Coordinates of C-alpha atoms in Angstrom, one line a residue:
Chain A
M4 CA 63.6 102.5 118.3
Y5 CA 64.5 104.2 121.5
G6 CA 67.7 102.2 121.5
A7 CA 68.5 103.3 118.0
L8 CA 67.9 106.9 119.0
L9 CA 70.2 106.4 121.9
L10 CA 72.9 105.0 119.6
T11 CA 72.7 108.2 117.6
V12 CA 72.6 110.7 120.4
V13 CA 75.3 109.0 122.5
P14 CA 78.1 109.3 119.9
L15 CA 77.2 112.9 119.2
V16 CA 77.2 113.9 122.9
W17 CA 80.3 111.8 123.5
I18 CA 82.3 113.5 120.7
L19 CA 81.2 117.0 121.5
A20 CA 81.8 116.6 125.3
Y21 CA 85.1 114.9 124.8
V22 CA 86.3 117.6 122.4
A23 CA 85.0 120.4 124.6
L24 CA 86.7 118.9 127.7
Q25 CA 90.1 118.4 126.1
G26 CA 89.8 121.6 124.2
F27 CA 89.0 123.9 127.1
H28 CA 91.8 122.2 129.0
S29 CA 94.4 123.3 126.5
I30 CA 93.0 126.5 125.0
S31 CA 94.3 129.9 125.9
P32 CA 94.3 133.4 124.4
A33 CA 97.8 132.7 123.0
F34 CA 96.3 129.9 120.9
F35 CA 94.5 132.5 118.7
T36 CA 97.5 134.9 118.4
Q37 CA 100.6 132.7 118.1
T38 CA 102.0 130.3 115.6
P39 CA 103.1 126.8 116.7
P40 CA 106.5 126.4 118.3
G41 CA 109.2 125.0 116.1
S42 CA 108.9 121.5 117.5
P43 CA 105.7 119.6 118.1
A44 CA 107.1 118.5 121.5
A45 CA 107.4 122.1 122.7
P46 CA 104.5 123.4 124.8
G47 CA 102.6 126.7 124.1
G48 CA 102.0 128.4 120.9
G49 CA 98.8 128.4 118.9
F50 CA 97.2 127.9 115.5
Y51 CA 96.9 131.6 114.5
N52 CA 98.3 130.8 111.0
G53 CA 95.9 127.9 110.6
I54 CA 92.9 130.1 111.6
V55 CA 94.0 132.7 109.0
G56 CA 94.5 129.9 106.5
T57 CA 91.1 128.4 107.1
F58 CA 89.3 131.7 106.7
E59 CA 91.3 132.7 103.6
I60 CA 91.2 129.4 101.8
V61 CA 87.5 128.8 102.5
G62 CA 86.8 132.5 101.7
I63 CA 88.4 132.3 98.3
A64 CA 86.7 128.9 97.6
F65 CA 83.4 130.5 98.5
A66 CA 83.9 133.5 96.3
V67 CA 84.4 131.1 93.4
A68 CA 81.9 128.4 94.1
A69 CA 78.9 130.5 95.4
P70 CA 78.2 132.6 92.2
L71 CA 79.0 129.7 89.9
G72 CA 76.9 127.3 91.9
V73 CA 73.9 129.6 92.1
A74 CA 74.1 130.4 88.4
A75 CA 74.2 126.7 87.6
A76 CA 71.2 126.2 89.8
V77 CA 69.3 128.9 88.0
Y78 CA 70.1 127.1 84.8
L79 CA 68.8 123.8 86.2
S80 CA 65.6 125.2 87.7
E81 CA 64.7 127.7 85.0
Y82 CA 66.0 126.3 81.7
G83 CA 67.2 122.8 82.4
R84 CA 64.2 120.6 81.6
G85 CA 65.8 119.1 78.5
R86 CA 68.4 116.4 78.0
L87 CA 71.3 118.7 79.0
G88 CA 69.6 119.6 82.3
Y89 CA 69.2 115.9 83.0
V90 CA 72.9 115.4 82.3
V91 CA 74.1 118.3 84.4
R92 CA 71.9 117.2 87.3
F93 CA 73.3 113.7 87.1
V94 CA 76.9 115.2 87.0
A95 CA 76.2 117.3 90.0
E96 CA 75.0 114.2 91.9
T97 CA 78.1 112.3 90.8
L98 CA 80.4 115.1 91.9
T99 CA 78.8 115.1 95.3
G100 CA 79.8 111.5 95.6
V101 CA 83.4 111.9 94.4
P102 CA 85.7 111.3 97.4
T103 CA 87.3 114.6 98.4
I104 CA 90.8 112.9 98.4
V105 CA 90.2 112.3 94.6
I106 CA 89.4 115.9 94.2
G107 CA 92.6 116.8 95.9
A108 CA 94.5 114.5 93.6
F109 CA 92.8 116.1 90.6
V110 CA 93.8 119.6 91.7
Y111 CA 97.3 118.4 92.3
A112 CA 97.4 117.0 88.8
F113 CA 96.2 120.1 87.0
W114 CA 97.3 122.9 89.2
V115 CA 100.0 122.0 91.8
V116 CA 102.3 120.3 89.3
R117 CA 102.5 123.6 87.4
F118 CA 102.2 126.2 90.1
G119 CA 103.3 124.4 93.3
F120 CA 101.5 123.8 96.6
S121 CA 99.5 126.9 97.6
G122 CA 96.6 128.2 99.5
L123 CA 95.0 128.9 96.1
A124 CA 95.2 125.3 95.1
G125 CA 93.5 124.4 98.3
S126 CA 90.8 126.9 97.5
I127 CA 90.2 125.4 94.1
A128 CA 89.9 121.9 95.7
L129 CA 87.4 123.2 98.3
A130 CA 85.5 125.1 95.6
I131 CA 85.0 121.8 93.8
V132 CA 83.8 120.2 97.0
M133 CA 81.3 123.0 97.6
L134 CA 80.0 123.5 94.1
P135 CA 77.7 120.5 93.7
L136 CA 76.3 121.0 97.2
I137 CA 75.5 124.6 96.4
V138 CA 74.0 123.7 93.1
R139 CA 71.7 121.1 94.6
S140 CA 70.5 123.2 97.5
S141 CA 70.0 126.3 95.4
E142 CA 68.1 124.5 92.7
E143 CA 65.8 123.1 95.4
A144 CA 65.2 126.5 96.9
L145 CA 64.5 128.1 93.4
R146 CA 62.0 125.4 92.6
L147 CA 60.0 126.2 95.7
V148 CA 59.3 129.7 94.4
P149 CA 55.7 129.8 93.2
M150 CA 55.1 130.0 89.4
T151 CA 52.8 133.0 90.0
L152 CA 55.8 135.1 91.0
R153 CA 57.5 134.5 87.6
E154 CA 54.3 135.2 85.8
A155 CA 53.7 138.4 87.7
S156 CA 57.2 139.6 87.0
F157 CA 56.8 138.9 83.2
A158 CA 53.4 140.6 83.3
M159 CA 55.2 143.7 84.5
G160 CA 57.5 143.5 81.5
A161 CA 60.6 142.4 83.3
S162 CA 63.2 140.5 81.4
E163 CA 64.3 137.0 82.3
R164 CA 67.5 138.3 83.8
R165 CA 65.5 140.8 85.8
T166 CA 63.0 138.2 86.9
V167 CA 65.8 135.9 88.2
V168 CA 67.9 138.5 89.8
S169 CA 65.2 140.7 91.4
V170 CA 62.4 138.3 92.0
L171 CA 63.4 134.6 92.1
V172 CA 66.8 134.8 93.9
P173 CA 65.5 137.1 96.6
A174 CA 62.4 134.9 97.1
A175 CA 64.6 131.9 97.4
S176 CA 67.3 133.7 99.4
S177 CA 66.8 132.0 102.7
G178 CA 67.0 128.6 101.1
I179 CA 70.0 129.6 99.1
V180 CA 71.8 131.1 102.0
T181 CA 71.1 127.9 104.1
G182 CA 72.8 125.8 101.4
L183 CA 75.7 128.2 101.2
L184 CA 76.3 128.1 104.9
L185 CA 76.2 124.3 105.0
A186 CA 78.6 124.2 102.1
V187 CA 81.0 126.5 103.9
A188 CA 80.7 124.5 107.1
R189 CA 81.5 121.3 105.1
A190 CA 84.5 122.9 103.4
A191 CA 86.0 124.3 106.6
G192 CA 86.2 120.8 108.0
E193 CA 87.9 119.3 105.0
T194 CA 91.4 118.0 105.5
A195 CA 92.3 115.3 102.9
P196 CA 92.2 117.5 99.7
L197 CA 94.2 120.2 101.5
L198 CA 97.0 117.8 102.3
L199 CA 97.5 117.4 98.5
T200 CA 97.1 121.1 97.6
A201 CA 97.7 123.7 100.4
L202 CA 100.2 121.3 102.1
G203 CA 100.5 123.3 105.3
N204 CA 103.1 125.7 106.7
D205 CA 103.7 126.0 110.4
L206 CA 106.8 128.1 110.3
F207 CA 105.2 131.5 110.2
A208 CA 101.8 133.2 109.5
E209 CA 101.4 133.2 105.8
Y210 CA 98.8 135.6 104.2
N211 CA 99.7 135.2 100.6
P212 CA 97.5 132.5 99.0
T213 CA 99.9 131.8 96.3
H214 CA 102.2 130.2 98.9
R215 CA 101.9 127.1 101.0
M216 CA 99.4 127.7 103.8
S217 CA 98.2 125.9 106.9
T218 CA 94.6 125.5 107.9
L219 CA 93.0 124.5 111.2
S220 CA 92.2 121.1 109.9
L221 CA 95.7 120.4 108.7
Q222 CA 97.2 121.6 112.0
I223 CA 94.8 119.4 113.9
F224 CA 95.8 116.4 111.8
N225 CA 99.5 117.0 112.0
N226 CA 99.6 117.6 115.7
A227 CA 97.2 114.8 116.5
I228 CA 99.4 112.2 114.9
S229 CA 102.6 113.8 116.1
G230 CA 102.8 111.5 119.2
F231 CA 103.7 114.4 121.5
R232 CA 101.4 115.4 124.4
E233 CA 102.1 119.1 123.8
G234 CA 101.2 118.8 120.1
Q235 CA 98.1 116.9 120.9
A236 CA 97.0 119.5 123.4
R237 CA 97.2 122.1 120.7
A238 CA 95.3 119.8 118.4
W239 CA 92.5 119.5 120.9
A240 CA 92.3 123.3 121.2
G241 CA 92.2 123.4 117.4
A242 CA 89.5 120.7 117.2
L243 CA 87.4 122.7 119.7
T244 CA 87.8 125.9 117.6
L245 CA 87.1 124.1 114.3
I246 CA 84.0 122.3 115.6
S247 CA 82.7 125.6 117.1
I248 CA 83.1 127.4 113.7
V249 CA 81.4 124.5 111.9
L250 CA 78.5 124.2 114.4
V251 CA 77.8 127.9 114.5
L252 CA 77.6 127.8 110.7
S253 CA 75.3 124.8 110.5
V254 CA 73.1 125.7 113.4
G255 CA 72.8 129.1 111.8
A256 CA 71.7 127.5 108.6
R257 CA 69.2 125.4 110.4
V258 CA 67.6 128.4 112.2
L259 CA 67.3 130.1 108.9
R260 CA 65.7 127.1 107.3
S261 CA 63.2 126.7 110.0
R262 CA 62.3 130.3 109.8
R263 CA 61.8 129.9 106.0
D264 CA 59.6 126.8 106.6
R265 CA 57.4 128.9 108.9
T266 CA 57.0 131.7 106.4
L267 CA 56.3 129.3 103.5
R268 CA 53.6 127.4 105.4
P269 CA 50.3 128.1 103.8
G270 CA 47.5 129.8 105.8
Chain B
V15 CA 58.0 125.5 87.1
S16 CA 60.4 127.7 85.2
V17 CA 60.9 131.0 83.5
E18 CA 60.4 129.3 80.2
T19 CA 57.1 127.7 81.1
A20 CA 55.8 131.0 82.5
R21 CA 56.6 132.7 79.2
Q22 CA 55.1 130.0 77.0
S23 CA 51.9 129.7 79.1
N24 CA 51.3 133.3 78.5
R25 CA 49.6 132.7 75.2
I26 CA 47.2 135.6 75.0
A27 CA 49.7 138.4 75.0
P28 CA 52.1 138.6 72.1
R29 CA 55.3 136.9 72.9
P30 CA 57.3 139.5 74.7
R31 CA 60.3 140.9 72.9
R32 CA 63.4 139.3 74.3
K33 CA 64.9 142.0 76.5
G34 CA 68.5 143.1 76.0
G35 CA 70.8 141.1 78.3
D36 CA 68.7 138.0 78.3
R37 CA 70.8 136.3 75.8
S38 CA 74.0 136.9 77.7
F39 CA 72.2 136.0 80.9
R40 CA 71.3 132.7 79.5
L41 CA 74.8 132.1 78.3
I42 CA 76.2 132.9 81.8
V43 CA 73.9 130.4 83.6
L44 CA 74.5 127.8 80.9
G45 CA 78.2 128.3 81.1
S46 CA 78.1 127.8 84.9
A47 CA 76.1 124.6 84.4
L48 CA 78.6 123.4 81.8
T49 CA 81.5 124.0 84.3
L50 CA 80.2 121.0 86.2
L51 CA 80.5 118.9 83.1
A52 CA 84.0 120.2 82.4
L53 CA 84.9 119.3 86.0
I54 CA 83.8 115.7 85.8
V55 CA 85.5 115.2 82.5
G56 CA 88.7 116.9 83.7
L57 CA 88.7 114.7 86.8
V58 CA 88.6 111.5 84.9
V59 CA 91.1 112.7 82.2
F60 CA 93.6 114.0 84.7
L61 CA 93.5 110.9 86.9
L62 CA 94.1 108.7 83.8
V63 CA 96.8 111.0 82.4
R64 CA 98.7 111.0 85.7
S65 CA 98.4 107.3 86.3
W66 CA 99.3 106.5 82.7
P67 CA 103.1 106.0 83.2
A68 CA 102.4 103.3 85.8
I69 CA 99.6 101.7 83.8
Q70 CA 101.8 101.6 80.7
H71 CA 104.8 100.2 82.6
Y72 CA 103.1 97.5 84.6
G73 CA 99.9 96.8 82.7
F74 CA 96.4 97.8 83.6
W75 CA 95.3 94.7 85.5
S76 CA 98.6 93.9 87.3
F77 CA 97.7 96.3 90.1
L78 CA 94.6 94.3 90.9
T79 CA 96.2 90.9 91.0
S80 CA 98.7 91.6 93.7
S81 CA 98.3 92.5 97.4
R82 CA 101.8 93.6 98.0
W83 CA 102.6 97.4 98.0
A84 CA 106.3 97.8 98.3
P85 CA 107.5 101.1 96.6
S86 CA 111.1 100.4 97.9
E87 CA 111.3 97.5 95.5
A88 CA 110.3 99.5 92.4
T89 CA 112.9 100.2 89.8
V90 CA 112.9 102.1 86.6
T91 CA 113.3 99.0 84.5
S92 CA 111.7 95.9 86.1
R93 CA 108.1 95.2 85.1
H94 CA 107.4 92.0 86.9
P95 CA 106.2 91.5 89.5
N96 CA 104.3 94.8 89.9
P97 CA 105.5 96.2 93.3
Y98 CA 102.3 98.3 93.6
G99 CA 99.6 95.7 94.3
I100 CA 96.4 97.3 95.5
Q101 CA 94.2 94.3 96.4
Q102 CA 94.8 94.9 100.2
F103 CA 93.6 98.5 99.8
I104 CA 90.4 97.4 98.0
F105 CA 89.9 94.8 100.7
G106 CA 90.4 97.4 103.4
T107 CA 88.1 99.8 101.8
V108 CA 85.3 97.3 101.3
V109 CA 85.7 95.6 104.7
T110 CA 85.7 98.9 106.7
S111 CA 82.7 100.2 104.7
A112 CA 80.9 96.9 105.2
I113 CA 81.4 97.0 108.9
A114 CA 80.1 100.5 108.9
L115 CA 77.1 99.6 106.9
V116 CA 76.2 96.6 109.1
L117 CA 76.4 98.8 112.2
A118 CA 74.8 101.9 110.8
V119 CA 71.8 100.7 108.8
P120 CA 69.8 99.1 111.6
V121 CA 70.4 102.2 113.8
A122 CA 69.5 104.6 111.0
L123 CA 66.4 102.6 110.2
G124 CA 65.3 102.6 113.8
V125 CA 65.9 106.4 114.2
A126 CA 64.0 107.1 110.9
L127 CA 61.0 105.0 112.0
F128 CA 61.1 106.7 115.4
L129 CA 61.2 110.2 113.9
N130 CA 58.5 109.6 111.3
E131 CA 56.1 107.3 113.1
L132 CA 56.6 107.6 116.8
A133 CA 58.1 110.9 117.9
P134 CA 55.7 113.6 119.1
A135 CA 55.6 116.5 116.6
R136 CA 57.2 118.9 119.1
M137 CA 60.3 116.7 119.5
R138 CA 60.8 115.9 115.9
G139 CA 62.5 119.2 114.9
P140 CA 65.2 119.2 117.6
L141 CA 65.8 115.4 117.1
V142 CA 66.3 115.8 113.4
T143 CA 68.8 118.6 114.1
V144 CA 70.6 116.3 116.5
T145 CA 70.9 113.5 113.9
E146 CA 72.1 116.0 111.3
L147 CA 74.7 117.5 113.5
L148 CA 76.6 114.3 113.4
A149 CA 77.2 115.0 109.7
M150 CA 78.8 118.3 110.4
V151 CA 81.6 117.1 112.7
P152 CA 84.8 117.4 110.7
S153 CA 86.4 114.2 109.6
V154 CA 89.7 115.0 111.3
V155 CA 87.9 115.5 114.6
Y156 CA 86.2 112.0 114.2
G157 CA 89.7 110.5 113.7
F158 CA 91.2 112.3 116.7
W159 CA 88.3 111.3 118.9
G160 CA 88.5 107.8 117.5
V161 CA 92.2 107.4 118.5
F162 CA 91.9 108.8 122.0
A163 CA 88.3 108.1 123.2
L164 CA 86.9 105.3 121.1
V165 CA 89.9 102.9 121.1
P166 CA 90.2 102.6 124.9
A167 CA 86.4 102.2 125.1
I168 CA 86.2 99.3 122.6
R169 CA 89.3 97.6 123.9
P170 CA 87.4 95.4 126.4
M171 CA 84.8 94.4 123.8
V172 CA 87.5 93.5 121.3
G173 CA 89.3 91.5 124.0
F174 CA 86.0 89.6 124.7
L175 CA 85.5 88.9 121.0
T176 CA 89.1 87.6 120.5
R177 CA 88.7 85.3 123.5
T178 CA 85.4 83.8 122.4
L179 CA 84.9 84.0 118.7
G180 CA 88.6 84.1 118.0
A181 CA 89.1 80.8 119.7
V182 CA 86.7 79.0 117.3
P183 CA 88.5 77.3 114.4
V184 CA 88.0 78.6 110.8
I185 CA 85.3 81.2 111.5
G186 CA 87.5 82.6 114.3
I187 CA 90.2 83.7 111.9
P188 CA 88.8 87.3 111.3
F189 CA 88.6 87.7 115.1
H190 CA 92.0 86.4 116.0
G191 CA 95.2 88.1 116.9
P192 CA 96.4 91.1 119.0
F193 CA 94.6 94.4 119.1
F194 CA 96.7 97.5 119.1
G195 CA 93.8 99.9 118.8
F196 CA 94.3 100.8 115.1
S197 CA 92.3 98.3 113.0
Y198 CA 89.7 97.7 110.3
F199 CA 87.2 97.3 113.1
T200 CA 88.0 100.7 114.7
A201 CA 87.7 102.4 111.3
G202 CA 84.4 100.6 110.6
I203 CA 82.9 102.0 113.9
V204 CA 84.1 105.5 113.1
L205 CA 82.7 105.2 109.6
A206 CA 79.4 103.9 110.9
I207 CA 78.9 107.0 113.0
M208 CA 79.9 109.2 110.1
I209 CA 77.4 107.7 107.6
L210 CA 74.6 107.5 110.2
P211 CA 73.1 110.9 109.4
I212 CA 72.9 110.5 105.6
I213 CA 71.4 107.0 105.8
T214 CA 68.9 108.3 108.4
A215 CA 67.9 111.3 106.3
L216 CA 67.4 109.2 103.2
A217 CA 65.6 106.5 105.1
R218 CA 63.2 109.1 106.5
E219 CA 62.5 110.3 102.9
A220 CA 61.7 106.8 101.9
I221 CA 59.5 106.2 104.8
A222 CA 57.7 109.5 104.4
T223 CA 56.4 108.4 100.9
V224 CA 54.3 105.5 102.4
P225 CA 50.7 106.3 101.6
V226 CA 48.7 107.3 104.7
D227 CA 45.6 105.5 103.7
E228 CA 47.4 102.2 103.6
K229 CA 48.7 102.8 107.1
E230 CA 45.2 103.7 108.3
A231 CA 43.9 100.5 106.6
A232 CA 46.4 98.5 108.6
Y233 CA 45.2 100.1 111.8
A234 CA 41.6 99.6 110.7
V235 CA 42.0 95.9 110.6
G236 CA 43.4 96.0 114.2
S237 CA 47.2 96.1 113.6
T238 CA 49.4 97.3 116.3
R239 CA 51.9 100.0 115.4
W240 CA 54.7 97.5 115.0
E241 CA 52.5 95.2 112.8
M242 CA 51.6 98.2 110.7
I243 CA 55.3 99.1 110.2
R244 CA 56.1 95.6 109.2
A245 CA 53.1 95.1 106.9
V246 CA 53.0 98.5 105.3
V247 CA 55.9 100.8 105.9
L248 CA 58.8 98.4 105.4
P249 CA 57.6 96.7 102.2
H250 CA 56.7 100.1 100.7
S251 CA 60.0 101.7 101.4
R252 CA 62.3 98.7 100.9
S253 CA 63.9 100.0 97.7
G254 CA 64.3 103.4 99.2
L255 CA 66.0 101.9 102.2
V256 CA 68.4 99.9 99.9
A257 CA 69.2 103.1 98.0
A258 CA 69.9 104.9 101.3
S259 CA 72.3 102.1 102.2
F260 CA 74.1 102.4 98.9
L261 CA 74.6 106.1 99.2
G262 CA 75.8 105.7 102.8
L263 CA 78.2 103.0 101.5
G264 CA 79.4 105.4 98.8
R265 CA 80.2 108.0 101.5
A266 CA 82.1 105.4 103.6
L267 CA 84.2 104.1 100.7
G268 CA 85.8 107.5 100.0
E269 CA 86.2 108.7 103.6
T270 CA 89.9 109.5 104.1
I271 CA 91.2 111.4 107.1
A272 CA 89.3 109.8 109.9
V273 CA 90.1 106.3 108.5
T274 CA 93.7 107.2 108.1
M275 CA 94.0 108.1 111.7
V276 CA 92.5 104.9 113.1
I277 CA 93.3 102.1 110.6
G278 CA 97.0 101.7 111.3
N279 CA 98.2 102.2 107.7
R280 CA 99.7 98.8 107.0
V281 CA 100.4 98.8 103.3
L282 CA 102.8 96.0 102.6
D283 CA 100.3 93.2 102.6
R284 CA 96.9 92.1 103.7
G285 CA 96.1 91.1 107.2
T286 CA 93.5 88.4 108.1
S287 CA 92.2 89.8 111.3
L288 CA 89.5 92.5 111.6
F289 CA 91.3 93.7 114.7
G290 CA 94.6 94.0 112.8
Q291 CA 96.0 97.0 111.1
G292 CA 95.3 97.8 107.5
A293 CA 94.8 100.5 104.9
T294 CA 92.2 101.7 102.4
L295 CA 92.5 103.1 98.9
A296 CA 92.0 106.6 100.3
S297 CA 94.3 106.3 103.3
A298 CA 97.1 105.0 101.2
I299 CA 96.8 107.9 98.8
V300 CA 96.8 110.6 101.5
N301 CA 99.6 108.9 103.4
E302 CA 102.1 108.6 100.7
F303 CA 101.2 111.3 98.2
T304 CA 103.5 114.0 99.2
E305 CA 106.3 111.5 100.0
A306 CA 106.1 109.5 96.8
N307 CA 109.7 109.4 95.6
R308 CA 110.1 105.9 94.1
P309 CA 109.8 105.1 90.3
F310 CA 106.2 105.1 89.3
H311 CA 105.2 105.7 92.9
L312 CA 103.1 108.8 92.4
A313 CA 101.6 107.4 89.2
S314 CA 100.6 104.3 91.1
L315 CA 98.9 106.5 93.7
F316 CA 96.8 108.0 90.9
V317 CA 95.9 104.4 89.9
L318 CA 94.5 104.0 93.4
G319 CA 92.6 107.3 93.0
F320 CA 91.2 106.0 89.7
W321 CA 89.9 102.8 91.2
L322 CA 88.5 104.6 94.2
M323 CA 86.6 106.9 91.9
V324 CA 85.3 103.9 89.9
L325 CA 84.2 102.1 93.1
T326 CA 82.4 105.1 94.6
F327 CA 80.8 105.9 91.2
V328 CA 79.4 102.5 90.8
V329 CA 77.9 102.4 94.3
N330 CA 76.5 105.9 94.2
A331 CA 75.1 105.4 90.7
A332 CA 73.3 102.2 91.9
G333 CA 71.8 104.2 94.8
R334 CA 70.7 107.1 92.6
L335 CA 69.2 104.7 90.0
L336 CA 67.1 103.0 92.7
I337 CA 65.8 106.4 93.9
L338 CA 65.1 107.4 90.4
R339 CA 63.1 104.2 89.7
R340 CA 61.1 104.8 92.8
E341 CA 60.2 108.3 91.7
V342 CA 59.2 107.2 88.2
K343 CA 57.0 104.4 89.7
R344 CA 55.2 107.0 91.8

């Protein structure tokens, strides 16, 4: 069992250390403020446009998926005990298992063929990736709220909407936020669906989400497989940046969760 | 536990008048839930609609009976043979995921047993976090690391295997041949690390349901810790562990970018060596999607997507059903 633990810890440390080493070697202030040079073989430049793209695309995806996901979770935990609730829960589980590349192909088929590659198409794909994760974690958080809180709220004459919005969601907020953060972290690291939707654009910094956009993950992918040392150096700096963003989000989520566990512990 | 139950259980007071806004509130949350249904239906419909031209032209099953993917040979008129055979992709998907499973399941089980049965309570939290952090590393970073750090590291081991096992007749075939770094085997190792966290987490859940009194009973008759695990924990959690493996497998089957970066992307035919280059359903899609310019090329990639979806759905559903049956039994 100690051997097994070692086999889990070693890859993690290896990956993090390797990325940190290579990343710090090639990262510079310019990396955060410049776009890549015209050729992957040229040195210098940075992933400014990809950082912008990641924040913008994930931000829009979050703005769509978070309210939708929490509302669906409210349905499942508060009203969804019948057949329909069972079906929706099953569908959420199924969606979690759908490969993200298939989600990318789907968004291509219903959006990109009409409106072209765009950051917005990437946001739609990422929203679909995030949605089932948010639904599941939020439903779990809502179910943990004690029944007595609902009864107390009704006893004071509150409506169902009022009970959910002012009592249940605040009571479950740390669990919900944990789930949201993890979903954002997951989406920020996605590459495959974006290749089929946002496509990437390394010529200049693009802010308009209806145009093709780059993200950190796309730039890492393209530069990593470019075969040029200079491109790979940028990709390592990008990998370090992306992994830092993702780890901050997920460690933040975990801190929040452990704090909640402490407050929920009886006695 | 729900708003509805709280209402209904309150029998003494007259049923409260439905407050204004409750109806629209219910409609909003119901609509959000139905979005999920619409998504899954849309997913299947759009995949089929987009792959329809190729299916209609070549026939539904002809994709599965060939292992030759040669878009350059496709023409607008010719129907036979189908230049878009996908057997080798299914082979690659299954083989890489199988390697991943073989490597990851024992490790995950060991870690789960350690965390639940052996680790001091103080260490448990941080160690759980460590195992879960592996799940947060982005796929593209796994692939990048795989190419530059993992491949050089496993090269000596692969060399050893080709010299020893590869020299044996018949059973040596999968271990034969040159190793260029990109291979089914490399992809399998990367996948193993990527699915380790989910299998560990689900295995821990399964192990945690073993009744304490049975564990204590085993100790009471003088079992050592290992005997207790073998006699009580493993039999009790077997179906849960199988379910964990299925769900890990489901994850591995659909993984795209990391695999694409380390598998070599050989699409024309199927190799025989695990150390040779190959491709999976997902890697073929992402590689050719934006460059598909041959007749029925893009539609055939949607056929790949359709089968990938079917494959992952079957495996995931099997895993979920196992878990559901366990919960019903309890």
